[in-house]
Short mmCIF file of C-alpha atoms and ligand atoms in Angstrom, two decimals:
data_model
loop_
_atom_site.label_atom_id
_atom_site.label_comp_id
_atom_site.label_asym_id
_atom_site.label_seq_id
_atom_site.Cartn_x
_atom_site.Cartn_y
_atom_site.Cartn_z
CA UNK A 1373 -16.02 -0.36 18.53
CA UNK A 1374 -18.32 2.62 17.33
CA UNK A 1375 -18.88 2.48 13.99
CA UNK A 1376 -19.70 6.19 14.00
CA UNK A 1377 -15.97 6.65 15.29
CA UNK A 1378 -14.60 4.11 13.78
CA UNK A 1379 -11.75 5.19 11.41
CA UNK A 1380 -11.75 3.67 8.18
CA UNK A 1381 -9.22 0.69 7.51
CA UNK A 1382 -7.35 2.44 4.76
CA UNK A 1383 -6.45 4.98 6.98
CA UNK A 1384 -4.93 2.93 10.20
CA UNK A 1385 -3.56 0.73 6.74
CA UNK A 1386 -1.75 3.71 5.90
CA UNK A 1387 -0.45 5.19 9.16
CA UNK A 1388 0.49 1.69 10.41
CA UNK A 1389 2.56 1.10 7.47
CA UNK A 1390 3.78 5.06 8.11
CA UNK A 1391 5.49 3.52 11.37
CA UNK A 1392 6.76 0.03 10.04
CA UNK A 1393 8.71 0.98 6.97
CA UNK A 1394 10.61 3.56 8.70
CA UNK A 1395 11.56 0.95 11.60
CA UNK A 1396 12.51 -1.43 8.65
CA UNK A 1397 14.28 0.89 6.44
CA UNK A 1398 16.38 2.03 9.37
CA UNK A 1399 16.62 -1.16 10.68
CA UNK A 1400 15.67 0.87 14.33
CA UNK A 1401 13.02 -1.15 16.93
CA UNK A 1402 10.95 1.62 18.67
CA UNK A 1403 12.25 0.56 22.05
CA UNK A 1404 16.17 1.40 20.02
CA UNK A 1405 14.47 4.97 19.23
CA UNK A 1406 12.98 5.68 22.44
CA UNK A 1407 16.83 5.17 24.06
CA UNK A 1408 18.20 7.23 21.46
CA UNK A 1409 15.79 9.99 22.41
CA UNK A 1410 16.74 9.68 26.15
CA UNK A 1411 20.58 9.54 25.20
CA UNK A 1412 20.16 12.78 22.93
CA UNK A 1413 17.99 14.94 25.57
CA UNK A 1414 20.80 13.74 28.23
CA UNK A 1415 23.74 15.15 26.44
CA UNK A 1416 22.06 18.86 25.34
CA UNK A 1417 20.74 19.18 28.51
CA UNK A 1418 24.37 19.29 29.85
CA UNK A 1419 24.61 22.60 28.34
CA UNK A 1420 20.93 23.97 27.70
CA UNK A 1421 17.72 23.68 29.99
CA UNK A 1422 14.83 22.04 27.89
CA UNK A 1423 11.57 20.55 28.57
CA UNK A 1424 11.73 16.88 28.29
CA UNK A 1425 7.76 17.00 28.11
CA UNK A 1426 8.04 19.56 24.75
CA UNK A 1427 10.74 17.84 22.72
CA UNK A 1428 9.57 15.94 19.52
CA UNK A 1429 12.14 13.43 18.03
CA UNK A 1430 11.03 12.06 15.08
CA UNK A 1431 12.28 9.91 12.23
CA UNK A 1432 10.64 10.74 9.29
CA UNK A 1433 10.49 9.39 5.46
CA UNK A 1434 11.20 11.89 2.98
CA UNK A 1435 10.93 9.39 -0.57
CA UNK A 1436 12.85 6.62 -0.11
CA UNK A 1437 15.33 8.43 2.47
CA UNK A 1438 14.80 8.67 6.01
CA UNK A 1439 15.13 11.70 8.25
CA UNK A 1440 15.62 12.34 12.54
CA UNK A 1441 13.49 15.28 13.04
CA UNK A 1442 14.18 16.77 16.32
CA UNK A 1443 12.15 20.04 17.66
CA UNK A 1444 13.54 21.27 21.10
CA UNK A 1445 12.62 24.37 22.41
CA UNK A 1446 14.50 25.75 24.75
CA UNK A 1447 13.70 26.84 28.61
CA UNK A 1448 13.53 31.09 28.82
CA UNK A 1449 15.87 31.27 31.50
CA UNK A 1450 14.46 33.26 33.76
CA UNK A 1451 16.37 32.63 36.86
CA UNK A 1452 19.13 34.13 35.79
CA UNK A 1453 16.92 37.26 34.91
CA UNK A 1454 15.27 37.31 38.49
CA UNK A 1455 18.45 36.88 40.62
CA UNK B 1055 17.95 -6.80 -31.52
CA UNK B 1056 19.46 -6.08 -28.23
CA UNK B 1057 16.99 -7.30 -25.52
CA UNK B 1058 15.82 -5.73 -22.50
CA UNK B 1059 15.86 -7.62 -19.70
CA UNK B 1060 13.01 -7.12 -17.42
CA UNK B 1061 12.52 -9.16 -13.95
CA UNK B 1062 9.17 -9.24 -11.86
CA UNK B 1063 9.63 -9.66 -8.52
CA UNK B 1064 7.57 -8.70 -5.19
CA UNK B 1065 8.78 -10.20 -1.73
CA UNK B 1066 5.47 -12.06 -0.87
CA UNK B 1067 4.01 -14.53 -2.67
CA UNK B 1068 0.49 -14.49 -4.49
CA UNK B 1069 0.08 -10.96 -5.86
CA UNK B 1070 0.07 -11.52 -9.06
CA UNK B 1071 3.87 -11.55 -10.72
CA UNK B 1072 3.31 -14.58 -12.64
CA UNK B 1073 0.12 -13.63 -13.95
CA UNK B 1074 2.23 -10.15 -14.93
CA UNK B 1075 5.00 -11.68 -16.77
CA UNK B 1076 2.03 -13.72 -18.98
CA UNK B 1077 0.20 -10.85 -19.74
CA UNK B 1078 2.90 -8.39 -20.26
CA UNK B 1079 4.90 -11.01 -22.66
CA UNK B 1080 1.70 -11.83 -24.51
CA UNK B 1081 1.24 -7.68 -25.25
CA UNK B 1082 4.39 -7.24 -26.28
CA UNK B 1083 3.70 -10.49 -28.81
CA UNK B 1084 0.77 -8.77 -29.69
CA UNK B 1085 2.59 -5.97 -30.51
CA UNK B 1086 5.26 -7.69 -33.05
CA UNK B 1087 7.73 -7.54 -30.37
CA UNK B 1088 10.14 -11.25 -29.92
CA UNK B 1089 9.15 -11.85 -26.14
CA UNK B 1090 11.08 -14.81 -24.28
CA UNK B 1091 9.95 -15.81 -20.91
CA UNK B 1092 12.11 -17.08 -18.07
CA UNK B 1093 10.25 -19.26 -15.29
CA UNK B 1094 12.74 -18.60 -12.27
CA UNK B 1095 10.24 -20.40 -9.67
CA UNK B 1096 12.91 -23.55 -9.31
CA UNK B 1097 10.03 -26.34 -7.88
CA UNK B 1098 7.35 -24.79 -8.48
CA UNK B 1099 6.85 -23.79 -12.00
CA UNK B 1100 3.88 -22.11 -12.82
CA UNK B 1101 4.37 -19.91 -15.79
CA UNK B 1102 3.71 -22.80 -18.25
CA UNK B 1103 0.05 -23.38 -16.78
CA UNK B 1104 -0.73 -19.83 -16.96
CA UNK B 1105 0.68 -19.50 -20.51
CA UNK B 1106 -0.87 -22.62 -21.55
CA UNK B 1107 2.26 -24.10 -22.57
CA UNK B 1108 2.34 -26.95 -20.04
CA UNK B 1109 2.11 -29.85 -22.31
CA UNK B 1110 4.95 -28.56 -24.73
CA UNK B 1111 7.99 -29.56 -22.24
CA UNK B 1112 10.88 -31.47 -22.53
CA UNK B 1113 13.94 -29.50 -21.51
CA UNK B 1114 14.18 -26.91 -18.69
CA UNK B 1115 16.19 -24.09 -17.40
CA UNK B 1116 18.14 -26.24 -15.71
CA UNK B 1117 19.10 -28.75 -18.67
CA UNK B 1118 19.99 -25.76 -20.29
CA UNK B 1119 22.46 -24.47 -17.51
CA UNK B 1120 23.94 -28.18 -16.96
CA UNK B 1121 24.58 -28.31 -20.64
CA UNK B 1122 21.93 -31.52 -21.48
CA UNK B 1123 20.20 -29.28 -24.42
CA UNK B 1124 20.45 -26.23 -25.84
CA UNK B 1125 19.34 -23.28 -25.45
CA UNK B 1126 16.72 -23.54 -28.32
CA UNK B 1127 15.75 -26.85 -27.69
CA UNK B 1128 14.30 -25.57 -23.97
CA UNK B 1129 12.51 -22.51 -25.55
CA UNK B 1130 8.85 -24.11 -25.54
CA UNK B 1131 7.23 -21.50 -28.73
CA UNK B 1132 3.65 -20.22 -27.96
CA UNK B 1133 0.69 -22.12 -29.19
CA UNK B 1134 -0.54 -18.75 -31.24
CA UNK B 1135 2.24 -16.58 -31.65
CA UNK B 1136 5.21 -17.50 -33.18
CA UNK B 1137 7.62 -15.11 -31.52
CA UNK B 1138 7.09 -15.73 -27.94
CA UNK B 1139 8.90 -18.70 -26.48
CA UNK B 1140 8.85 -20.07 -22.62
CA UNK B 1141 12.20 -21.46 -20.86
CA UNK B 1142 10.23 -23.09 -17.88
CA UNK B 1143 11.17 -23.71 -14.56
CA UNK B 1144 12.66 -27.22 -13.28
CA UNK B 1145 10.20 -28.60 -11.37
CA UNK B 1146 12.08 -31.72 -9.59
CA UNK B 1147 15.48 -30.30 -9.19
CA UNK B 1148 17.25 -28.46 -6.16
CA UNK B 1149 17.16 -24.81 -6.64
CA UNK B 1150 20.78 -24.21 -5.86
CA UNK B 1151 21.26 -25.61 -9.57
CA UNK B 1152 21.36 -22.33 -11.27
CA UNK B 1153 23.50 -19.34 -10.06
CA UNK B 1154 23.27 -15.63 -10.71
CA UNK B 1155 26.07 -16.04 -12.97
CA UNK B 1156 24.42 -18.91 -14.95
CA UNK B 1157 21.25 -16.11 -15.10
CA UNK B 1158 23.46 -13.24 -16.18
CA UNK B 1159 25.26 -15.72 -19.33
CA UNK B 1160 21.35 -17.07 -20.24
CA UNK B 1161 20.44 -13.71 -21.07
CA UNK B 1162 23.59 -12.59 -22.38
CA UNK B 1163 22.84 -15.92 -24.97
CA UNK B 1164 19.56 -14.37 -25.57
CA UNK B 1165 19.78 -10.85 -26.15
CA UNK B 1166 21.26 -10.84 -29.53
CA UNK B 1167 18.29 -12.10 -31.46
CA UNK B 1168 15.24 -10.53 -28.47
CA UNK B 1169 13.43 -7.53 -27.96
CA UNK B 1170 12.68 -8.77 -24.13
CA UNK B 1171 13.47 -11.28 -21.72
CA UNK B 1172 11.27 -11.41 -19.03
CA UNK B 1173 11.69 -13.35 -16.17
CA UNK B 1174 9.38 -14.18 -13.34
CA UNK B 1175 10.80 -14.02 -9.78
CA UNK B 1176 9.86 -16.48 -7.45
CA UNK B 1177 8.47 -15.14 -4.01
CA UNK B 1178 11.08 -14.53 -0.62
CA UNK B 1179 14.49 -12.82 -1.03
CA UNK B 1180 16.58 -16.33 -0.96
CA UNK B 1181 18.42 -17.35 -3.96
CA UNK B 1182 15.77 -17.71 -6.60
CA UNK B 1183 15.00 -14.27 -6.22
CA UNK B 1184 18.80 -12.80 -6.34
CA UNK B 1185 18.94 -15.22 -9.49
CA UNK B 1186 16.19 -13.69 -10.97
CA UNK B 1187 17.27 -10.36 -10.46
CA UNK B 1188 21.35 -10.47 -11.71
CA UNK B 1189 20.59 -10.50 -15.84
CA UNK B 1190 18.00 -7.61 -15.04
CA UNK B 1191 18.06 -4.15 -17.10
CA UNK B 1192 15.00 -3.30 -15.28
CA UNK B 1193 12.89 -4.47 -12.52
CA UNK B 1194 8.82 -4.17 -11.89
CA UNK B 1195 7.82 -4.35 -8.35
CA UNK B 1196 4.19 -5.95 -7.92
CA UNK B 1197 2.35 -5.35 -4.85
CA UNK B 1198 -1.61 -5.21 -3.88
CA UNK B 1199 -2.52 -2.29 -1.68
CA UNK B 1200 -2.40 -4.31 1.07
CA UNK B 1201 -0.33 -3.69 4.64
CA UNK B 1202 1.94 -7.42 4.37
CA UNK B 1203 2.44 -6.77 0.32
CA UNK B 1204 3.37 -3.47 0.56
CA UNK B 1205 5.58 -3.74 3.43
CA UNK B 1206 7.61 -7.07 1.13
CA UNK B 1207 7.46 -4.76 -1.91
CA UNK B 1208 9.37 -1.86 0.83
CA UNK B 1209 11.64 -4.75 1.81
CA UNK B 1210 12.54 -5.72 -1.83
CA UNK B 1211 12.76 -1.91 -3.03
CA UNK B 1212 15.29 -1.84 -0.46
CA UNK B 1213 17.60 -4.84 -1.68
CA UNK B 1214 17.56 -3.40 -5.19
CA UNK B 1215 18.84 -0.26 -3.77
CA UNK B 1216 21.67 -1.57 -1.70
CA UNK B 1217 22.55 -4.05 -4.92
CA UNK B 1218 22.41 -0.74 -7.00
CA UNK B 1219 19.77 -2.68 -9.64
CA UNK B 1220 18.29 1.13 -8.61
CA UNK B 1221 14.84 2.49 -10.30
CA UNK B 1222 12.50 0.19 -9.99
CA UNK B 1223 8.99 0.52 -11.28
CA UNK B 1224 5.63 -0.49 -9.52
CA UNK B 1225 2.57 -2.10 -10.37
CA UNK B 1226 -0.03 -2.05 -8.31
CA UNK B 1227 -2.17 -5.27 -8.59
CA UNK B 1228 -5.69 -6.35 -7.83
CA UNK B 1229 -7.03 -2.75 -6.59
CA UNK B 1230 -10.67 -2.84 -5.88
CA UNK B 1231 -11.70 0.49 -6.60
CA UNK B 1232 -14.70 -0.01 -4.81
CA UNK B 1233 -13.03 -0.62 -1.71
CA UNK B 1234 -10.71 2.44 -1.99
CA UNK B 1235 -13.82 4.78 -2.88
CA UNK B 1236 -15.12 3.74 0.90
CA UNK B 1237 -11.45 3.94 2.16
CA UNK B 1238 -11.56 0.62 2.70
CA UNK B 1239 -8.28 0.31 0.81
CA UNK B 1240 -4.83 2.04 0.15
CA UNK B 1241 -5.31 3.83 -2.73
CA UNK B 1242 -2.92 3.88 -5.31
CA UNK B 1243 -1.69 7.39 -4.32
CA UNK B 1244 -1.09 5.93 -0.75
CA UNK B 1245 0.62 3.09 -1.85
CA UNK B 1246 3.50 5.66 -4.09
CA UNK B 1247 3.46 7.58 -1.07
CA UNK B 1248 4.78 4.64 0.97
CA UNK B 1249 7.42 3.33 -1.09
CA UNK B 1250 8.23 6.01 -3.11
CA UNK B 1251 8.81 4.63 -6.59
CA UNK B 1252 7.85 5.30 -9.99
CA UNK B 1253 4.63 4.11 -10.60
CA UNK B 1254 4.02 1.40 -14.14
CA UNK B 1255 0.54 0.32 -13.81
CA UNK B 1256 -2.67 -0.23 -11.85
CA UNK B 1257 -4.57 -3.68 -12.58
CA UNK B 1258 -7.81 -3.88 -11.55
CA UNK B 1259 -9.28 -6.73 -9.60
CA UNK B 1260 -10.67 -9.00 -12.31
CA UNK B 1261 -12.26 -11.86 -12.00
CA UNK B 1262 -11.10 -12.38 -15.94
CA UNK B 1263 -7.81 -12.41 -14.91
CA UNK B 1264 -8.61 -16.27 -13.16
CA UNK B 1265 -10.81 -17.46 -16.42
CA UNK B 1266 -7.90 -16.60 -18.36
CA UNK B 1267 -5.16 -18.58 -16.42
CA UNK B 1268 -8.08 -21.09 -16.24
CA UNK B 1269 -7.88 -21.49 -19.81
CA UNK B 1270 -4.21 -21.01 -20.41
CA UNK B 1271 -4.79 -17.39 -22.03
CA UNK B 1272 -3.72 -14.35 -20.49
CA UNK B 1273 -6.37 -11.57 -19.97
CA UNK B 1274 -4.71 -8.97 -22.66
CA UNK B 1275 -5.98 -11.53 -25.36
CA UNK B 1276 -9.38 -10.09 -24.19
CA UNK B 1277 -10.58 -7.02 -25.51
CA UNK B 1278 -13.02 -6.16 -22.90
CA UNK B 1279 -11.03 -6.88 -19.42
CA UNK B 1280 -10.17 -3.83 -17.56
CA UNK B 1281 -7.12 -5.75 -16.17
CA UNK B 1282 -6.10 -6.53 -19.85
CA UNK B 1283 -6.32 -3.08 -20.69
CA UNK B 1284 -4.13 -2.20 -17.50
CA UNK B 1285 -1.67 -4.55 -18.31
CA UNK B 1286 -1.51 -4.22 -22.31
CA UNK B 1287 -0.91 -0.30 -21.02
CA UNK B 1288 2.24 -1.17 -19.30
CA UNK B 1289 3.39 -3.26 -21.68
CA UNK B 1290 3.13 -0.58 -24.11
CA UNK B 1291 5.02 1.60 -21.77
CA UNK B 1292 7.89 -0.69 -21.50
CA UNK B 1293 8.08 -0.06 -24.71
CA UNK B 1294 8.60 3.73 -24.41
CA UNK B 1295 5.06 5.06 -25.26
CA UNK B 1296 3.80 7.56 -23.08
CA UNK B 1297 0.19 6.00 -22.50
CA UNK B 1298 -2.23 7.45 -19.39
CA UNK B 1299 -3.36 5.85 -16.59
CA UNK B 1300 -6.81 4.43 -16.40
CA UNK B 1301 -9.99 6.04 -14.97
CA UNK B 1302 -10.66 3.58 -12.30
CA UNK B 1303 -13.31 5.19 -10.35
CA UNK B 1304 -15.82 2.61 -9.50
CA UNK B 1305 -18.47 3.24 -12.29
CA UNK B 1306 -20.86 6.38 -12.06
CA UNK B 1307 -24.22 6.51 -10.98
CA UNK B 1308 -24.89 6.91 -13.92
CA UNK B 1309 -23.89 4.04 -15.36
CA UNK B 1310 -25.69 2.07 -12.77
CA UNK B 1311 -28.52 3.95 -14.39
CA UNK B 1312 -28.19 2.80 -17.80
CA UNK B 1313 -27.55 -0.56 -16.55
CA UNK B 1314 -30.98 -0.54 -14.68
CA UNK B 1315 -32.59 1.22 -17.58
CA UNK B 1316 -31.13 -1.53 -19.86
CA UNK B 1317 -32.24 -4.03 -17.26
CA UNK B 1318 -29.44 -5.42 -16.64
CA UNK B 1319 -29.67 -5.01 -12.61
N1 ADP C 1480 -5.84 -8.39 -11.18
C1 ADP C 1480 -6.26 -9.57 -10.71
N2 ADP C 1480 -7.57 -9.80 -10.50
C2 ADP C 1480 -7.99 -10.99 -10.01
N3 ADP C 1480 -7.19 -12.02 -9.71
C3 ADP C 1480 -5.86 -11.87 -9.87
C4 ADP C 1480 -5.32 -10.64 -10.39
N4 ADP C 1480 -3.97 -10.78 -10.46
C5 ADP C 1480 -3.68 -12.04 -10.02
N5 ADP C 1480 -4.80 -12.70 -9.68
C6 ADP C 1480 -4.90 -14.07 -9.13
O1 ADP C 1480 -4.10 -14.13 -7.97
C7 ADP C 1480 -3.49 -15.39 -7.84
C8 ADP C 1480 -2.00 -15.25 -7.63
O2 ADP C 1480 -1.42 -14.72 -8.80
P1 ADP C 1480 0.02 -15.16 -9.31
O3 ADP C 1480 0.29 -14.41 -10.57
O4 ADP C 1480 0.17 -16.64 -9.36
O5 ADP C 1480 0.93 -14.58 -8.13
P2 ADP C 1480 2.49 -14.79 -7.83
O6 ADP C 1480 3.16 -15.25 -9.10
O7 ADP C 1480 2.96 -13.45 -7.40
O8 ADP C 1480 2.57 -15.79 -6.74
C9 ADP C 1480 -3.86 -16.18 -9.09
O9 ADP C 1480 -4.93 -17.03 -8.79
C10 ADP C 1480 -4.29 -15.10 -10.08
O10 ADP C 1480 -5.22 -15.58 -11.01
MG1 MG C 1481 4.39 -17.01 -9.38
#
């Protein structure tokens, strides 16, 4: 490893903790959050078009409390505009 | 009197609760208060040694519970003040000999004639530690800014939550500030961030903080430790007083300055 780009320990301390308090507070493996994020795009995309590759689902701390933070923007339908 | 009952508790082991429960009970001696300490670590008793009490013993917690003495014959008084006592841990006996019920009645026994009860949690979230917690008013979290302590202290936070003991406070033990200047550390301000409590204290690392258990007298009993300052700060905050928190920026340049100019580097 670079020590020029090296990042300092307290700061991978801090994000890596981040990640493993909200997995133990919701008591949620990532692999359980990734499926959850599959089964949730599945289902809205039975009414709306998205873009798999922009949606961000996140679970977020907020305190002590825990958060699912979805942004999902939504396809311009242009077809429909065209035809 | 009506006590408060104050547990210290952390999840892992080793950051520094029994060395808390010493110092915080020997401030609050210091301070006129009548301070008795509960050793919860069933088998491994420790608070004695750090107290300097060891060679006092003859009756435990657990003769106490089992009904072989009472109460006042297991409170162990301090070698130099007179209103601190110790009930110490059993040190040969199964640990499924007291209950949280035979915690809660203990302290109920105590709190007419106390200002606090303070008990010291043993490590894990087993039995010893749900003992420790049922008589408590109040609990203080220690953790070190560290990634395993912190994450225990998250998992403990947690358990008080769900067991509604709700509210408890955090000390934050052995930061180097050194380390956290260089951000090789969590800072304090990290650590809050992660598990979002209300903060007590920040001890130091302190290398007077192992002379004094050497000796069998807790670091608030001297004046110049920056750890005994932390912790005679909290203790005076348990007690309502609205003290601030410490200036623990690694010292100035300047200081290393004077301390060259003096010659003393
Ligand atoms: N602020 C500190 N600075 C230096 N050493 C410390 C500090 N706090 C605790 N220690 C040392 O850390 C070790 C573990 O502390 P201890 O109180 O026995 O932890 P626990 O009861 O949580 O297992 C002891 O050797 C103690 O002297
Ligand atoms: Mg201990």
């Amino acid at each position: 490893m670079n020590f020029f780009t090296r990042k300092r320990s307290a700061t991978s301390a801090k994000e890596r903790l981040q990640l493993v308090l909200v997995h133990d507070r919701t008591d949620l493996t990532a692999g359980q959050l990734e499926s959850l994020k599959d089964d949730l795009l599945k289902a809205i995309s039975q009414y709306i078009e998205i873009d798999p590759e922009a949606v961000r689902i996140e679970l977020e701390r907020d305190g002590r409390s825990q958060r699912l933070v979805a942004d999902i923007p939504l396809k311009t339908p242009s077809r429909h505009r065209a035809g | 009197m009506t006590a408060q009952v104050i547990t210290v508790t952390s999840g892992k082991g080793g950051v520094g609760k029994t060395t808390a429960v010493a110092n915080l009970a020997t401030s609050l001696a210091m301070d006129g208060k009548k301070v008795v300490c509960i050793d919860g670590d069933i088998g491994l008793r420790n608070l004695d040694v750090v107290m300097g009490l060891e060679n006092r013993i003859v009756y435990d917690i657990v003769d106490v519970i089992e009904g072989r003495c009472k109460l006042k014959q297991a409170m162990i008084r301090d070698k130099h003040f007179t209103d601190m006592y110790l009930i110490p841990a059993a040190q040969t006996r199964d640990k499924n000999a007291v209950s949280p019920s035979d915690m809660v009645r203990l302290c109920n026994d105590l709190r007419a004639d106390t200002d606090f009860v303070i008990i010291d949690s043993p490590a894990g979230i087993e039995r010893g530690f749900r003992n420790a917690i049922a008589a408590a008013d109040s609990v203080l979290v220690v953790t070190n800014p560290e990634v395993s302590a912190v994450r225990d202290a998250d998992r403990v936070v947690g358990i008080l939550e769900a067991e509604e003991k709700g509210n408890p406070s955090l000390i934050i033990n052995r930061l180097n500030p050194t380390l956290v200047k260089n951000n090789d550390m969590l800072s304090a301000e990290d650590v809050l961030d992660l598990l979002g409590i209300r903060l007590i204290g920040i001890v130091p690392e302190d290398e007077n903080v192992i002379i004094g258990s050497n000796r069998g007298a807790p670091v608030v009993t001297d004046g110049k430790s920056r750890a005994g300052q932390a912790f005679r700060n909290i203790a005076k905050r348990l007690q309502g007083e609205d003290v601030p928190f410490m200036d623990l920026a690694p010292q100035s340049g300047l200081w290393n300055t004077i301390q060259r100019l003096a010659g003393r580097k």
